[in-house]
Short mmCIF file of C-alpha atoms and ligand atoms in Angstrom, two decimals:
data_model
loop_
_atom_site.label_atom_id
_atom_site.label_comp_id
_atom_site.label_asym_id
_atom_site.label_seq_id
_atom_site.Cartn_x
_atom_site.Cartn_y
_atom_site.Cartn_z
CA UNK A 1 -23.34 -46.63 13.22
CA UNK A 2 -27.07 -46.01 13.92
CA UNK A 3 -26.26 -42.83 15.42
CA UNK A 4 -24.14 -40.69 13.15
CA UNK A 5 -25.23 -38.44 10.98
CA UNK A 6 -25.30 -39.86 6.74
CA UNK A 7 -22.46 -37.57 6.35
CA UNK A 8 -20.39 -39.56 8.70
CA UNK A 9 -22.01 -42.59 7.77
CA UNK A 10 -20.92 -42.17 4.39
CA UNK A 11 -17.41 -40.89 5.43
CA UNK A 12 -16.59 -43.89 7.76
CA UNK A 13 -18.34 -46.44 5.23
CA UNK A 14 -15.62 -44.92 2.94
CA UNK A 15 -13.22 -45.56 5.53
CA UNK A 16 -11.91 -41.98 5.67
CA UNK A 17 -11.15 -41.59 8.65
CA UNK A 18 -10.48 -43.03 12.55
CA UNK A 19 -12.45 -39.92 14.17
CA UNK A 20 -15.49 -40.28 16.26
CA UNK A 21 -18.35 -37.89 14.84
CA UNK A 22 -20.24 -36.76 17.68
CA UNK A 23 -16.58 -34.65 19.23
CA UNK A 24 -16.37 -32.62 15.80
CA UNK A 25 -19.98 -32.13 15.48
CA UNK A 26 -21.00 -30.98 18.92
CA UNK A 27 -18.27 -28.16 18.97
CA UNK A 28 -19.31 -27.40 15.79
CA UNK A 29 -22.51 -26.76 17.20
CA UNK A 30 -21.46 -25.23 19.87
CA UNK A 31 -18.94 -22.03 18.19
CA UNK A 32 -22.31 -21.81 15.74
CA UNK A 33 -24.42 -21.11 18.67
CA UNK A 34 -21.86 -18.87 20.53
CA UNK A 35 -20.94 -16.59 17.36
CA UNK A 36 -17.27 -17.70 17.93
CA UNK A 37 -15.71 -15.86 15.09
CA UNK A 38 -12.99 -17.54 13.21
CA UNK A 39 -11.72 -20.23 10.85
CA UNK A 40 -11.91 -23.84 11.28
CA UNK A 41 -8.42 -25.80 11.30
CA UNK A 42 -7.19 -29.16 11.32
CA UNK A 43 -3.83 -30.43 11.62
CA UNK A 44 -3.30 -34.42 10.53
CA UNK A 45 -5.69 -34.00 7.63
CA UNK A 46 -4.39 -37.53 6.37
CA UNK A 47 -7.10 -39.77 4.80
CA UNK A 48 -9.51 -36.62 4.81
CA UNK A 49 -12.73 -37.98 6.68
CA UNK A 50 -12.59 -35.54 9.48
CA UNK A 51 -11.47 -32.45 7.36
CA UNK A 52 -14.89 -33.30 5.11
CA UNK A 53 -16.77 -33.49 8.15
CA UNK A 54 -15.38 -29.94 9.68
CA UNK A 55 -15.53 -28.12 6.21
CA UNK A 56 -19.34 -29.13 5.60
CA UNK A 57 -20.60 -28.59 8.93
CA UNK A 58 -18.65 -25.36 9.59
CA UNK A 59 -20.29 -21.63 10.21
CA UNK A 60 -21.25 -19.84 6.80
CA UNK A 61 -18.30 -17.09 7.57
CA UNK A 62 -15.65 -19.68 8.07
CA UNK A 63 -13.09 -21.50 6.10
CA UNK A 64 -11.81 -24.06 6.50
CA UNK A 65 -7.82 -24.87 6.62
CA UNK A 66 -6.56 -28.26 6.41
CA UNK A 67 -2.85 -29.22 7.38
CA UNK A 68 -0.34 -32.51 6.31
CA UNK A 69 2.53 -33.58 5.24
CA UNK A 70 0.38 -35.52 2.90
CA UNK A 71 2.90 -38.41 2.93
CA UNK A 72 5.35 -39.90 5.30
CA UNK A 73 4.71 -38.87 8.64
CA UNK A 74 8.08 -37.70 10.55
CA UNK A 75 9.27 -39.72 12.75
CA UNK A 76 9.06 -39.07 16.29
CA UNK A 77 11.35 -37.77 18.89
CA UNK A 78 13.07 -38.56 22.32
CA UNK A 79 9.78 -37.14 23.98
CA UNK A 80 7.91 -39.26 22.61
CA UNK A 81 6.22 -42.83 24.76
CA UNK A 82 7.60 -46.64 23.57
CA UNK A 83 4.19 -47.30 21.69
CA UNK A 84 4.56 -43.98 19.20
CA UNK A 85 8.15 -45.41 18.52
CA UNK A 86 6.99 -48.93 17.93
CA UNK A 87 4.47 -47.61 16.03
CA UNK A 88 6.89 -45.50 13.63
CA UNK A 89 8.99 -48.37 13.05
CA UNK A 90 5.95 -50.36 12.00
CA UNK A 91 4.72 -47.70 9.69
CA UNK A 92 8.66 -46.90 8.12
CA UNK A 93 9.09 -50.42 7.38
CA UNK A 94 6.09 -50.20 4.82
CA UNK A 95 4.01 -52.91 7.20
CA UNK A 96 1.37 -50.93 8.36
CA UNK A 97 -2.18 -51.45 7.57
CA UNK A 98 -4.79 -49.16 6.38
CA UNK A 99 -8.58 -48.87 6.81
CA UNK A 100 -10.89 -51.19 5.64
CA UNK A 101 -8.18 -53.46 4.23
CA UNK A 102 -7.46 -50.46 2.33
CA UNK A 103 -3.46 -49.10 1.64
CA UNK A 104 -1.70 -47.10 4.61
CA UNK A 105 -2.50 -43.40 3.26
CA UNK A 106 0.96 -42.94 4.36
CA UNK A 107 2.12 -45.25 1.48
CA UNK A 108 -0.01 -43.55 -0.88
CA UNK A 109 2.20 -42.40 -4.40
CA UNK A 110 -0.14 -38.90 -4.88
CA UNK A 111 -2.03 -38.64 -1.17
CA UNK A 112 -2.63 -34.73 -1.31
CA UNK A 113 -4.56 -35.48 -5.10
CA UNK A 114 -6.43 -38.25 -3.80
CA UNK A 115 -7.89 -35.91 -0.70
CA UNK A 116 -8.66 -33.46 -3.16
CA UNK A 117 -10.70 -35.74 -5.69
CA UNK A 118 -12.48 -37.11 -2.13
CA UNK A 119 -13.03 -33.28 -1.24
CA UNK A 120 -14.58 -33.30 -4.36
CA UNK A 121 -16.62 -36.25 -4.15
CA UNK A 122 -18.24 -34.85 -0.83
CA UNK A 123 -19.41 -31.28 -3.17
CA UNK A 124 -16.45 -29.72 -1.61
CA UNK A 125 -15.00 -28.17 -5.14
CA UNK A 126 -11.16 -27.45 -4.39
CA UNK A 127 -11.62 -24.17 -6.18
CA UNK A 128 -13.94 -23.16 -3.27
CA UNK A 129 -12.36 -20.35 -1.46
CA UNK A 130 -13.12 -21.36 1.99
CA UNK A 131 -11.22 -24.47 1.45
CA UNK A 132 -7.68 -24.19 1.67
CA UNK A 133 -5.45 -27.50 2.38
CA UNK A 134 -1.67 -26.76 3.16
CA UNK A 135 0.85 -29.38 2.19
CA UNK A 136 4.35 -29.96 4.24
CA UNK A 137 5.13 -29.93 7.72
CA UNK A 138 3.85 -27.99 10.31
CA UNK A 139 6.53 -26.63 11.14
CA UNK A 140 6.71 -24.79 7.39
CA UNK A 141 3.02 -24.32 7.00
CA UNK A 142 1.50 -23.37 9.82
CA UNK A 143 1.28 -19.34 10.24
CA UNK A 144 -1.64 -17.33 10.34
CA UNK A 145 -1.97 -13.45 9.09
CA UNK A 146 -2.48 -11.31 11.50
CA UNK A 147 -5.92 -10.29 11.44
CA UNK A 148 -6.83 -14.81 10.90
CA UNK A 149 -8.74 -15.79 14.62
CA UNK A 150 -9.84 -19.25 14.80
CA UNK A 151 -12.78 -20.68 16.37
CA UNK A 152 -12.09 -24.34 16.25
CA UNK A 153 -9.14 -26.63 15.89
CA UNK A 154 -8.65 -30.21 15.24
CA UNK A 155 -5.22 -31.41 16.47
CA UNK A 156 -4.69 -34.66 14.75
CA UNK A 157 -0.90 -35.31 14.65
CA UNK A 158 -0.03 -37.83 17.58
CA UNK A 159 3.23 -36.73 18.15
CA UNK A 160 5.15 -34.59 20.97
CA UNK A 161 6.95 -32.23 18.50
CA UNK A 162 3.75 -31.88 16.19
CA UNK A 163 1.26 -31.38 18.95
CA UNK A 164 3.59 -28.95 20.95
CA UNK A 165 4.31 -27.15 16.84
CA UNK A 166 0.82 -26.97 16.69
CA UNK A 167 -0.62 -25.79 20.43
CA UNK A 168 2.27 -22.83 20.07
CA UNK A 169 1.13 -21.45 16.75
CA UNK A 170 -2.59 -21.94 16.93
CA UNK A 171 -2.75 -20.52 20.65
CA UNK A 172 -2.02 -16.65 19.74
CA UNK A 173 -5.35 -16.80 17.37
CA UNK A 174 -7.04 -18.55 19.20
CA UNK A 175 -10.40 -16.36 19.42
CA UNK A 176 -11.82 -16.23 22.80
CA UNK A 177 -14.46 -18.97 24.03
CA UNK A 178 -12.54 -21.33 20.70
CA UNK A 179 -12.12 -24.85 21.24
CA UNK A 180 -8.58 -26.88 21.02
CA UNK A 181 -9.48 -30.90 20.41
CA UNK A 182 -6.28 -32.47 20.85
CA UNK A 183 -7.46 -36.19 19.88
CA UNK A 184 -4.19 -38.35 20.47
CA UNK A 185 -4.09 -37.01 24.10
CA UNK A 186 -4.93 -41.13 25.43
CA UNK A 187 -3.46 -42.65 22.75
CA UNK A 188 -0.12 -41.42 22.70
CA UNK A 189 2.41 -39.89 25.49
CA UNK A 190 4.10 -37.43 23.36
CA UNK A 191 0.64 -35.75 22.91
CA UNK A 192 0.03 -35.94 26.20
CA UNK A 193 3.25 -34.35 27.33
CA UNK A 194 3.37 -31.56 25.14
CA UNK A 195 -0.52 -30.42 26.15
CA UNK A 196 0.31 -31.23 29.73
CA UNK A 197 3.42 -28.70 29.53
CA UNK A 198 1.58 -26.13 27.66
CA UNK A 199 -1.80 -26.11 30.07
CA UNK A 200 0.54 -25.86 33.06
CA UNK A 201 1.78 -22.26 30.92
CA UNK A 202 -1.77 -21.13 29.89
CA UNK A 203 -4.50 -21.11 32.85
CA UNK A 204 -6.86 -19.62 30.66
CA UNK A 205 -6.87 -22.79 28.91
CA UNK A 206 -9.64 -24.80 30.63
CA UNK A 207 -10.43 -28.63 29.95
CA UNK A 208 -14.44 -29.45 29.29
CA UNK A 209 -13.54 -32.54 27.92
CA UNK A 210 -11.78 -35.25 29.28
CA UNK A 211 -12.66 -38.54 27.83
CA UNK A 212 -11.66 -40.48 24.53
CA UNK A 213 -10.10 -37.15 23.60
CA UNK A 214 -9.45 -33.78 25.08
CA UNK A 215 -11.11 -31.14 24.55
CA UNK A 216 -10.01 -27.12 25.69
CA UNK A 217 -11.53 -24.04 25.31
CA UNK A 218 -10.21 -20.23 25.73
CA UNK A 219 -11.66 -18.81 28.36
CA UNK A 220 -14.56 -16.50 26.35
CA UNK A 221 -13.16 -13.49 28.47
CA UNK A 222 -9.39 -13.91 27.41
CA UNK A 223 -8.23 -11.05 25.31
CA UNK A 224 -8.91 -11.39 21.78
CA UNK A 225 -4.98 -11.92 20.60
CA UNK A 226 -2.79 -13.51 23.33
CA UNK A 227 0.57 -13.12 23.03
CA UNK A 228 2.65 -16.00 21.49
CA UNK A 229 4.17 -18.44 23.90
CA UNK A 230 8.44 -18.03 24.08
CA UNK A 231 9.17 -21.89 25.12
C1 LIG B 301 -3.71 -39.74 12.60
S1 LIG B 301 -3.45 -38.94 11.10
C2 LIG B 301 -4.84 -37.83 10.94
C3 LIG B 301 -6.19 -38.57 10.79
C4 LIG B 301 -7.37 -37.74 10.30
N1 LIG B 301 -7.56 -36.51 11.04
C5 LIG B 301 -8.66 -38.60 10.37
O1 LIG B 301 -9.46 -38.43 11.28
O2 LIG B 301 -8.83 -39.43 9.50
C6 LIG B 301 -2.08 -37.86 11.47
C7 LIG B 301 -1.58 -37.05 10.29
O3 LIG B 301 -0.74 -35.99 10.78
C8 LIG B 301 0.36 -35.81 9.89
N2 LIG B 301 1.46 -35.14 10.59
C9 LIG B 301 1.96 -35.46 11.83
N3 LIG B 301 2.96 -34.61 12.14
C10 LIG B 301 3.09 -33.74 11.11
C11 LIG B 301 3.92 -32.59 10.86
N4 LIG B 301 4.85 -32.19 11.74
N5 LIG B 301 3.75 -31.90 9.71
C12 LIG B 301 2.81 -32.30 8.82
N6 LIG B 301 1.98 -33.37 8.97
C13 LIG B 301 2.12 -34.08 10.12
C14 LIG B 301 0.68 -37.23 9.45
O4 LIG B 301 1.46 -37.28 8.30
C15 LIG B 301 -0.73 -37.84 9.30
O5 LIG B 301 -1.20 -37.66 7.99
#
């Protein structure tokens, strides 16, 4: 752990969170440095680790928008690879573990209070109003107003119906020259399907990262609002 920052020391020694630190924080970095205007999201806040990370490291004009179910996760569909199935199964018959020897968040009796006190305990007061964490599914929660660009998004959700939820409705606000980290891309098919059918739709989409995780970014000279995707 020698080489993360103490804010993700003390995250991961918490066991917050599965995410690698040095992804988040270099295209943090990076939208800082480029002026990328716009809001920071995440979607598969779960244990809250990487949504403490992005909300104290983001730009001074951003806020910060978390996204869960805070619960069960749904289950996954036809498009989705053998291993996200086995996994489900795993996790719906209550034998999944957690973190640390910790409990499965998933199992968790009051998960969306527990990320808040955790917010908290990080000086992230849940009264702040750049902080904004939006319980339910995706499918409910996740719509922007129409002036709302983001710079940065976290895609955290490992499944096809999620990811492909998420790339749709995040796209259109996308601000030019913002970043899409889509971090189940090698560890589960479904993720990789869905991004795979929506790059082959969106060439101004280009990939800069391509290892652990994958990481896209608008081209800087696409027009500021794209039109929404019609699947
Ligand atoms: C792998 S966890 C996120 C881990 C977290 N980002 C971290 O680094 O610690 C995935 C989360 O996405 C949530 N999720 C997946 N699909 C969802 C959906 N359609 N609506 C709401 N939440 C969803 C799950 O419930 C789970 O909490």
């Amino acid at each position: 752990m020698a080489q993360l920052s103490p804010l993700a020391q003390a995250i991961k020694q918490q066991h917050l969170t599965y995410l690698s630190e040095q992804k988040l924080h270099h295209r943090l970095k990076q939208i800082q440095q480029n002026q990328t205007p716009g809001d920071i999201i995440e979607t598969g806040v779960a244990l809250r680790g990487s949504a403490i990370l992005l909300a104290r490291l983001m730009p001074p004009t951003a806020e910060f928008h978390g996204y869960d179910v805070f619960g069960m996760i749904p289950p996954p569909s036809p498009n989705d690879d053998p291993k996200s199935h086995q996994r489900y199964q795993i996790i719906a018959q209550g034998a999944s573990p957690g973190l640390g020897g910790h409990r499965y968040y998933g199992y968790e009796p009051n998960l969306y209070q527990k990320v808040l006190d955790h917010f908290q305990a990080f000086g992230l007061h849940p009264n702040n109003p750049r902080l904004h964490l939006h319980r339910g599914y995706f499918e409910d929660t996740l719509t922007f107003r129409p002036d709302q660009t983001i710079a940065l998004a976290h895609l955290d959700c490992d499944w096809y119906k999620s990811v492909k939820t998420c790339l749709t409705r995040i796209y259109p606000a996308l601000s030019p020259g913002g970043y899409l980290i889509l971090d189940d891309y090698y560890d589960y098919g479904g993720c990789r399907q869905a991004t795979d059918e929506f790059l082959a739709q969106h060439s101004d989409l280009q990939v800069v990262i391509s290892q652990e995780n994958l990481v896209l970014q608008k081209s800087p000279r696409a027009s500021a609002k794209s039109q929404p995707t019609i699947f």
